[in-house]
């Protein structure tokens, strides 16, 4: 039986994800894949792809995660990871300089924090995009549009990240589990936004078809 038939009303994923241990196992392999740091985008993107597959009744297993990870384009993933890591280091350096008491440091810190949070939202939403499996440029472009069009979803992204960081800070071993729930949240937000976009497109087509009917056609 397909996941589409067994999914309850309002349920985003199929019933396999009721086994939360599956999500936690994905979190462990994702955390291990993230250890080189430059592999963080690829690792998180793969986790989202595995969890997205539950909608098509695909298994949530470490084996499937590794299989999808091996299919990725290593060169592009490493470039994306290096860019992301450089951005984080640059932001950290800017905030450290601002904290040294330079003139205008407070205003600069606020601007830098807003810019950093915005870039982080786009990066995380790009990891959840299906396009990130084959190329990051299109994924980032679409994620930027999603972030502007769906501010509520962007707030949820930051909330999910804050929850993951808080769990890891409270108990260090949870750092090896947190990527799983984080990837689940990112995937759910992306699926939710895609569904809303399809509904908007459907309403727009209905309105367009209705307005295209001529008075003679209505009389007939």
PDB file of C-alpha atoms in Angstrom:
ATOM      1  CA  UNK A   1       0.000   0.000   0.000  1.00  0.00           C
ATOM      2  CA  UNK A   2       1.395   3.399  -0.890  1.00  0.00           C
ATOM      3  CA  UNK A   3       2.177   6.096   1.642  1.00  0.00           C
ATOM      4  CA  UNK A   4      -0.303   8.377  -0.106  1.00  0.00           C
ATOM      5  CA  UNK A   5      -3.167   5.984   0.694  1.00  0.00           C
ATOM      6  CA  UNK A   6      -2.236   5.418   4.332  1.00  0.00           C
ATOM      7  CA  UNK A   7      -1.405   9.030   5.210  1.00  0.00           C
ATOM      8  CA  UNK A   8      -3.875  10.597   7.584  1.00  0.00           C
ATOM      9  CA  UNK A   9      -5.528  13.977   6.824  1.00  0.00           C
ATOM     10  CA  UNK A  10      -3.052  16.747   7.598  1.00  0.00           C
ATOM     11  CA  UNK A  11      -0.142  14.304   7.920  1.00  0.00           C
ATOM     12  CA  UNK A  12       2.886  15.421   5.918  1.00  0.00           C
ATOM     13  CA  UNK A  13       4.868  12.199   5.912  1.00  0.00           C
ATOM     14  CA  UNK A  14       3.913   8.559   5.647  1.00  0.00           C
ATOM     15  CA  UNK A  15       3.397   6.223   8.592  1.00  0.00           C
ATOM     16  CA  UNK A  16       6.978   4.950   8.605  1.00  0.00           C
ATOM     17  CA  UNK A  17       8.106   8.123  10.335  1.00  0.00           C
ATOM     18  CA  UNK A  18       6.019   7.238  13.351  1.00  0.00           C
ATOM     19  CA  UNK A  19       9.098   5.237  14.329  1.00  0.00           C
ATOM     20  CA  UNK A  20      11.033   8.155  15.676  1.00  0.00           C
ATOM     21  CA  UNK A  21      14.096   5.935  16.036  1.00  0.00           C
ATOM     22  CA  UNK A  22      14.424   6.052  12.242  1.00  0.00           C
ATOM     23  CA  UNK A  23      14.782   9.827  12.379  1.00  0.00           C
ATOM     24  CA  UNK A  24      17.322   9.564  15.176  1.00  0.00           C
ATOM     25  CA  UNK A  25      19.363   7.004  13.225  1.00  0.00           C
ATOM     26  CA  UNK A  26      19.447   9.410  10.299  1.00  0.00           C
ATOM     27  CA  UNK A  27      20.611  12.044  12.764  1.00  0.00           C
ATOM     28  CA  UNK A  28      23.568   9.882  13.801  1.00  0.00           C
ATOM     29  CA  UNK A  29      24.784   9.170  10.258  1.00  0.00           C
ATOM     30  CA  UNK A  30      24.234  12.823   9.318  1.00  0.00           C
ATOM     31  CA  UNK A  31      26.283  13.993  12.288  1.00  0.00           C
ATOM     32  CA  UNK A  32      29.100  11.627  11.330  1.00  0.00           C
ATOM     33  CA  UNK A  33      28.968  12.831   7.722  1.00  0.00           C
ATOM     34  CA  UNK A  34      29.178  16.436   8.980  1.00  0.00           C
ATOM     35  CA  UNK A  35      32.445  15.922  10.887  1.00  0.00           C
ATOM     36  CA  UNK A  36      34.709  17.203   8.064  1.00  0.00           C
ATOM     37  CA  UNK A  37      32.651  20.473   8.266  1.00  0.00           C
ATOM     38  CA  UNK A  38      32.832  21.143   4.513  1.00  0.00           C
ATOM     39  CA  UNK A  39      30.427  18.232   4.047  1.00  0.00           C
ATOM     40  CA  UNK A  40      27.675  19.773   6.208  1.00  0.00           C
ATOM     41  CA  UNK A  41      25.467  20.975   3.291  1.00  0.00           C
ATOM     42  CA  UNK A  42      25.693  17.639   1.476  1.00  0.00           C
ATOM     43  CA  UNK A  43      25.045  15.646   4.657  1.00  0.00           C
ATOM     44  CA  UNK A  44      21.993  17.689   5.631  1.00  0.00           C
ATOM     45  CA  UNK A  45      20.651  17.711   2.074  1.00  0.00           C
ATOM     46  CA  UNK A  46      20.927  13.928   1.917  1.00  0.00           C
ATOM     47  CA  UNK A  47      19.086  13.576   5.236  1.00  0.00           C
ATOM     48  CA  UNK A  48      16.260  15.724   3.883  1.00  0.00           C
ATOM     49  CA  UNK A  49      16.129  13.624   0.704  1.00  0.00           C
ATOM     50  CA  UNK A  50      15.838  10.406   2.730  1.00  0.00           C
ATOM     51  CA  UNK A  51      13.033  11.829   4.865  1.00  0.00           C
ATOM     52  CA  UNK A  52      11.251  13.258   1.830  1.00  0.00           C
ATOM     53  CA  UNK A  53      11.255   9.766   0.348  1.00  0.00           C
ATOM     54  CA  UNK A  54       8.877   8.532   3.048  1.00  0.00           C
ATOM     55  CA  UNK A  55       6.089  10.217   1.093  1.00  0.00           C
ATOM     56  CA  UNK A  56       6.766   7.629  -1.616  1.00  0.00           C
ATOM     57  CA  UNK A  57       7.007   4.813   0.938  1.00  0.00           C
ATOM     58  CA  UNK A  58      10.815   4.730   0.813  1.00  0.00           C
ATOM     59  CA  UNK A  59      12.605   3.354   3.889  1.00  0.00           C
ATOM     60  CA  UNK A  60      14.354   5.632   6.365  1.00  0.00           C
ATOM     61  CA  UNK A  61      17.588   3.722   6.872  1.00  0.00           C
ATOM     62  CA  UNK A  62      21.294   4.437   7.146  1.00  0.00           C
ATOM     63  CA  UNK A  63      21.835   2.257   4.084  1.00  0.00           C
ATOM     64  CA  UNK A  64      19.600   4.405   1.903  1.00  0.00           C
ATOM     65  CA  UNK A  65      21.250   7.525   3.319  1.00  0.00           C
ATOM     66  CA  UNK A  66      24.709   6.261   2.332  1.00  0.00           C
ATOM     67  CA  UNK A  67      23.450   5.205  -1.099  1.00  0.00           C
ATOM     68  CA  UNK A  68      22.068   8.694  -1.810  1.00  0.00           C
ATOM     69  CA  UNK A  69      25.204  10.302  -0.397  1.00  0.00           C
ATOM     70  CA  UNK A  70      27.406   8.306  -2.777  1.00  0.00           C
ATOM     71  CA  UNK A  71      25.344   9.479  -5.768  1.00  0.00           C
ATOM     72  CA  UNK A  72      25.993  13.142  -5.062  1.00  0.00           C
ATOM     73  CA  UNK A  73      28.416  15.318  -7.032  1.00  0.00           C
ATOM     74  CA  UNK A  74      31.351  15.558  -4.646  1.00  0.00           C
ATOM     75  CA  UNK A  75      33.020  18.562  -6.245  1.00  0.00           C
ATOM     76  CA  UNK A  76      29.969  20.815  -6.115  1.00  0.00           C
ATOM     77  CA  UNK A  77      29.163  19.706  -2.575  1.00  0.00           C
ATOM     78  CA  UNK A  78      32.673  20.505  -1.343  1.00  0.00           C
ATOM     79  CA  UNK A  79      32.563  23.939  -2.971  1.00  0.00           C
ATOM     80  CA  UNK A  80      29.188  24.635  -1.339  1.00  0.00           C
ATOM     81  CA  UNK A  81      30.544  23.452   2.001  1.00  0.00           C
ATOM     82  CA  UNK A  82      33.651  25.610   1.706  1.00  0.00           C
ATOM     83  CA  UNK A  83      31.556  28.682   0.882  1.00  0.00           C
ATOM     84  CA  UNK A  84      29.245  28.005   3.823  1.00  0.00           C
ATOM     85  CA  UNK A  85      32.163  27.485   6.211  1.00  0.00           C
ATOM     86  CA  UNK A  86      33.878  30.658   4.988  1.00  0.00           C
ATOM     87  CA  UNK A  87      30.661  32.609   5.544  1.00  0.00           C
ATOM     88  CA  UNK A  88      30.335  31.328   9.116  1.00  0.00           C
ATOM     89  CA  UNK A  89      33.978  32.180   9.898  1.00  0.00           C
ATOM     90  CA  UNK A  90      33.588  35.640   8.371  1.00  0.00           C
ATOM     91  CA  UNK A  91      30.478  36.354  10.411  1.00  0.00           C
ATOM     92  CA  UNK A  92      32.174  35.132  13.585  1.00  0.00           C
ATOM     93  CA  UNK A  93      35.189  37.357  12.888  1.00  0.00           C
ATOM     94  CA  UNK A  94      32.969  40.385  12.259  1.00  0.00           C
ATOM     95  CA  UNK A  95      31.043  39.845  15.492  1.00  0.00           C
ATOM     96  CA  UNK A  96      34.312  39.388  17.393  1.00  0.00           C
ATOM     97  CA  UNK A  97      35.639  42.680  16.016  1.00  0.00           C
ATOM     98  CA  UNK A  98      32.365  44.375  16.900  1.00  0.00           C
ATOM     99  CA  UNK A  99      32.665  43.039  20.438  1.00  0.00           C
ATOM    100  CA  UNK A 100      36.107  44.634  20.778  1.00  0.00           C
ATOM    101  CA  UNK A 101      34.496  48.029  21.283  1.00  0.00           C
ATOM    102  CA  UNK A 102      34.975  49.585  17.860  1.00  0.00           C
ATOM    103  CA  UNK A 103      32.937  52.732  17.013  1.00  0.00           C
ATOM    104  CA  UNK A 104      29.443  51.836  15.823  1.00  0.00           C
ATOM    105  CA  UNK A 105      29.881  48.287  17.044  1.00  0.00           C
ATOM    106  CA  UNK A 106      26.332  47.935  18.355  1.00  0.00           C
ATOM    107  CA  UNK A 107      24.654  48.928  15.100  1.00  0.00           C
ATOM    108  CA  UNK A 108      27.114  46.812  13.137  1.00  0.00           C
ATOM    109  CA  UNK A 109      26.411  43.808  15.365  1.00  0.00           C
ATOM    110  CA  UNK A 110      22.666  44.127  14.754  1.00  0.00           C
ATOM    111  CA  UNK A 111      23.118  44.373  10.987  1.00  0.00           C
ATOM    112  CA  UNK A 112      25.583  41.486  10.934  1.00  0.00           C
ATOM    113  CA  UNK A 113      23.280  39.308  13.040  1.00  0.00           C
ATOM    114  CA  UNK A 114      20.300  39.989  10.762  1.00  0.00           C
ATOM    115  CA  UNK A 115      22.369  39.310   7.654  1.00  0.00           C
ATOM    116  CA  UNK A 116      23.782  36.137   9.173  1.00  0.00           C
ATOM    117  CA  UNK A 117      20.349  34.860  10.222  1.00  0.00           C
ATOM    118  CA  UNK A 118      18.942  35.572   6.762  1.00  0.00           C
ATOM    119  CA  UNK A 119      21.812  33.752   5.054  1.00  0.00           C
ATOM    120  CA  UNK A 120      21.416  30.845   7.462  1.00  0.00           C
ATOM    121  CA  UNK A 121      17.699  30.535   6.693  1.00  0.00           C
ATOM    122  CA  UNK A 122      18.373  30.496   2.952  1.00  0.00           C
ATOM    123  CA  UNK A 123      21.163  27.928   3.368  1.00  0.00           C
ATOM    124  CA  UNK A 124      19.028  25.598   5.487  1.00  0.00           C
ATOM    125  CA  UNK A 125      16.032  25.912   3.187  1.00  0.00           C
ATOM    126  CA  UNK A 126      18.340  25.191   0.229  1.00  0.00           C
ATOM    127  CA  UNK A 127      19.399  21.927   1.910  1.00  0.00           C
ATOM    128  CA  UNK A 128      15.732  20.900   2.059  1.00  0.00           C
ATOM    129  CA  UNK A 129      15.113  21.666  -1.619  1.00  0.00           C
ATOM    130  CA  UNK A 130      15.088  18.621  -3.952  1.00  0.00           C
ATOM    131  CA  UNK A 131      17.317  20.570  -6.369  1.00  0.00           C
ATOM    132  CA  UNK A 132      20.199  20.453  -3.864  1.00  0.00           C
ATOM    133  CA  UNK A 133      20.768  16.805  -4.784  1.00  0.00           C
ATOM    134  CA  UNK A 134      22.017  17.794  -8.248  1.00  0.00           C
ATOM    135  CA  UNK A 135      23.113  21.433  -7.977  1.00  0.00           C
ATOM    136  CA  UNK A 136      23.270  24.163  -5.363  1.00  0.00           C
ATOM    137  CA  UNK A 137      22.768  27.243  -7.508  1.00  0.00           C
ATOM    138  CA  UNK A 138      19.141  26.474  -8.348  1.00  0.00           C
ATOM    139  CA  UNK A 139      18.466  25.249  -4.807  1.00  0.00           C
ATOM    140  CA  UNK A 140      19.765  28.492  -3.283  1.00  0.00           C
ATOM    141  CA  UNK A 141      17.830  30.603  -5.769  1.00  0.00           C
ATOM    142  CA  UNK A 142      14.573  28.846  -4.975  1.00  0.00           C
ATOM    143  CA  UNK A 143      15.301  28.838  -1.253  1.00  0.00           C
ATOM    144  CA  UNK A 144      15.823  32.610  -1.308  1.00  0.00           C
ATOM    145  CA  UNK A 145      12.427  33.012  -2.956  1.00  0.00           C
ATOM    146  CA  UNK A 146      10.860  30.680  -0.393  1.00  0.00           C
ATOM    147  CA  UNK A 147      12.389  32.659   2.474  1.00  0.00           C
ATOM    148  CA  UNK A 148      10.881  35.927   1.194  1.00  0.00           C
ATOM    149  CA  UNK A 149       7.516  34.472   0.203  1.00  0.00           C
ATOM    150  CA  UNK A 150       7.089  32.373   3.351  1.00  0.00           C
ATOM    151  CA  UNK A 151       8.337  34.349   6.393  1.00  0.00           C
ATOM    152  CA  UNK A 152       6.415  32.037   8.713  1.00  0.00           C
ATOM    153  CA  UNK A 153       8.339  29.057   7.382  1.00  0.00           C
ATOM    154  CA  UNK A 154      11.603  30.964   7.758  1.00  0.00           C
ATOM    155  CA  UNK A 155      10.760  31.623  11.407  1.00  0.00           C
ATOM    156  CA  UNK A 156      10.102  27.898  11.840  1.00  0.00           C
ATOM    157  CA  UNK A 157      13.510  27.144  10.305  1.00  0.00           C
ATOM    158  CA  UNK A 158      15.224  29.352  12.876  1.00  0.00           C
ATOM    159  CA  UNK A 159      13.144  27.803  15.655  1.00  0.00           C
ATOM    160  CA  UNK A 160      14.112  24.283  14.567  1.00  0.00           C
ATOM    161  CA  UNK A 161      17.781  25.255  14.435  1.00  0.00           C
ATOM    162  CA  UNK A 162      17.571  26.901  17.870  1.00  0.00           C
ATOM    163  CA  UNK A 163      15.970  23.750  19.317  1.00  0.00           C
ATOM    164  CA  UNK A 164      18.713  21.551  17.817  1.00  0.00           C
ATOM    165  CA  UNK A 165      21.473  23.809  19.146  1.00  0.00           C
ATOM    166  CA  UNK A 166      19.835  23.986  22.567  1.00  0.00           C
ATOM    167  CA  UNK A 167      19.583  20.198  22.786  1.00  0.00           C
ATOM    168  CA  UNK A 168      23.238  19.816  21.838  1.00  0.00           C
ATOM    169  CA  UNK A 169      24.263  22.480  24.373  1.00  0.00           C
ATOM    170  CA  UNK A 170      22.268  20.900  27.199  1.00  0.00           C
ATOM    171  CA  UNK A 171      23.649  17.402  26.601  1.00  0.00           C
ATOM    172  CA  UNK A 172      26.589  16.922  24.230  1.00  0.00           C
ATOM    173  CA  UNK A 173      25.654  13.367  23.088  1.00  0.00           C
ATOM    174  CA  UNK A 174      22.429  14.825  21.688  1.00  0.00           C
ATOM    175  CA  UNK A 175      24.574  16.635  19.107  1.00  0.00           C
ATOM    176  CA  UNK A 176      24.796  13.289  17.278  1.00  0.00           C
ATOM    177  CA  UNK A 177      21.008  12.953  17.212  1.00  0.00           C
ATOM    178  CA  UNK A 178      19.892  16.550  16.618  1.00  0.00           C
ATOM    179  CA  UNK A 179      20.555  16.592  12.829  1.00  0.00           C
ATOM    180  CA  UNK A 180      17.764  14.043  12.342  1.00  0.00           C
ATOM    181  CA  UNK A 181      14.914  16.092  13.858  1.00  0.00           C
ATOM    182  CA  UNK A 182      16.389  19.226  12.269  1.00  0.00           C
ATOM    183  CA  UNK A 183      16.309  17.606   8.814  1.00  0.00           C
ATOM    184  CA  UNK A 184      12.767  16.389   9.491  1.00  0.00           C
ATOM    185  CA  UNK A 185      11.665  19.930  10.370  1.00  0.00           C
ATOM    186  CA  UNK A 186      13.349  21.426   7.289  1.00  0.00           C
ATOM    187  CA  UNK A 187      11.764  18.829   5.018  1.00  0.00           C
ATOM    188  CA  UNK A 188       8.330  19.347   6.537  1.00  0.00           C
ATOM    189  CA  UNK A 189       8.605  23.111   6.058  1.00  0.00           C
ATOM    190  CA  UNK A 190       9.625  22.691   2.423  1.00  0.00           C
ATOM    191  CA  UNK A 191       6.846  20.169   1.713  1.00  0.00           C
ATOM    192  CA  UNK A 192       4.347  22.461   3.436  1.00  0.00           C
ATOM    193  CA  UNK A 193       5.462  25.440   1.316  1.00  0.00           C
ATOM    194  CA  UNK A 194       5.373  23.384  -1.899  1.00  0.00           C
ATOM    195  CA  UNK A 195       1.821  22.262  -1.123  1.00  0.00           C
ATOM    196  CA  UNK A 196       0.735  25.832  -0.460  1.00  0.00           C
ATOM    197  CA  UNK A 197       2.295  26.934  -3.756  1.00  0.00           C
ATOM    198  CA  UNK A 198       0.375  24.237  -5.654  1.00  0.00           C
ATOM    199  CA  UNK A 199      -2.868  25.326  -4.024  1.00  0.00           C
ATOM    200  CA  UNK A 200      -2.219  28.958  -4.966  1.00  0.00           C
ATOM    201  CA  UNK A 201      -1.477  27.935  -8.538  1.00  0.00           C
ATOM    202  CA  UNK A 202      -4.676  25.882  -8.657  1.00  0.00           C
ATOM    203  CA  UNK A 203      -6.775  28.795  -7.415  1.00  0.00           C
ATOM    204  CA  UNK A 204      -5.118  31.097  -9.937  1.00  0.00           C
ATOM    205  CA  UNK A 205      -5.959  28.695 -12.795  1.00  0.00           C
ATOM    206  CA  UNK A 206      -9.554  28.458 -11.594  1.00  0.00           C
ATOM    207  CA  UNK A 207      -9.901  32.234 -11.519  1.00  0.00           C
ATOM    208  CA  UNK A 208      -8.256  32.563 -14.930  1.00  0.00           C
ATOM    209  CA  UNK A 209     -10.492  29.915 -16.471  1.00  0.00           C
ATOM    210  CA  UNK A 210     -13.567  31.568 -14.978  1.00  0.00           C
ATOM    211  CA  UNK A 211     -12.669  35.033 -16.228  1.00  0.00           C
ATOM    212  CA  UNK A 212     -11.883  33.684 -19.700  1.00  0.00           C
ATOM    213  CA  UNK A 213     -15.489  32.537 -20.189  1.00  0.00           C
ATOM    214  CA  UNK A 214     -17.307  34.930 -22.527  1.00  0.00           C
ATOM    215  CA  UNK A 215     -20.900  36.170 -21.938  1.00  0.00           C
ATOM    216  CA  UNK A 216     -22.017  34.128 -24.973  1.00  0.00           C
ATOM    217  CA  UNK A 217     -20.566  30.953 -23.426  1.00  0.00           C
ATOM    218  CA  UNK A 218     -22.279  31.698 -20.116  1.00  0.00           C
ATOM    219  CA  UNK A 219     -25.612  32.238 -21.896  1.00  0.00           C
ATOM    220  CA  UNK A 220     -25.208  28.946 -23.726  1.00  0.00           C
TER     221      UNK A 220
END
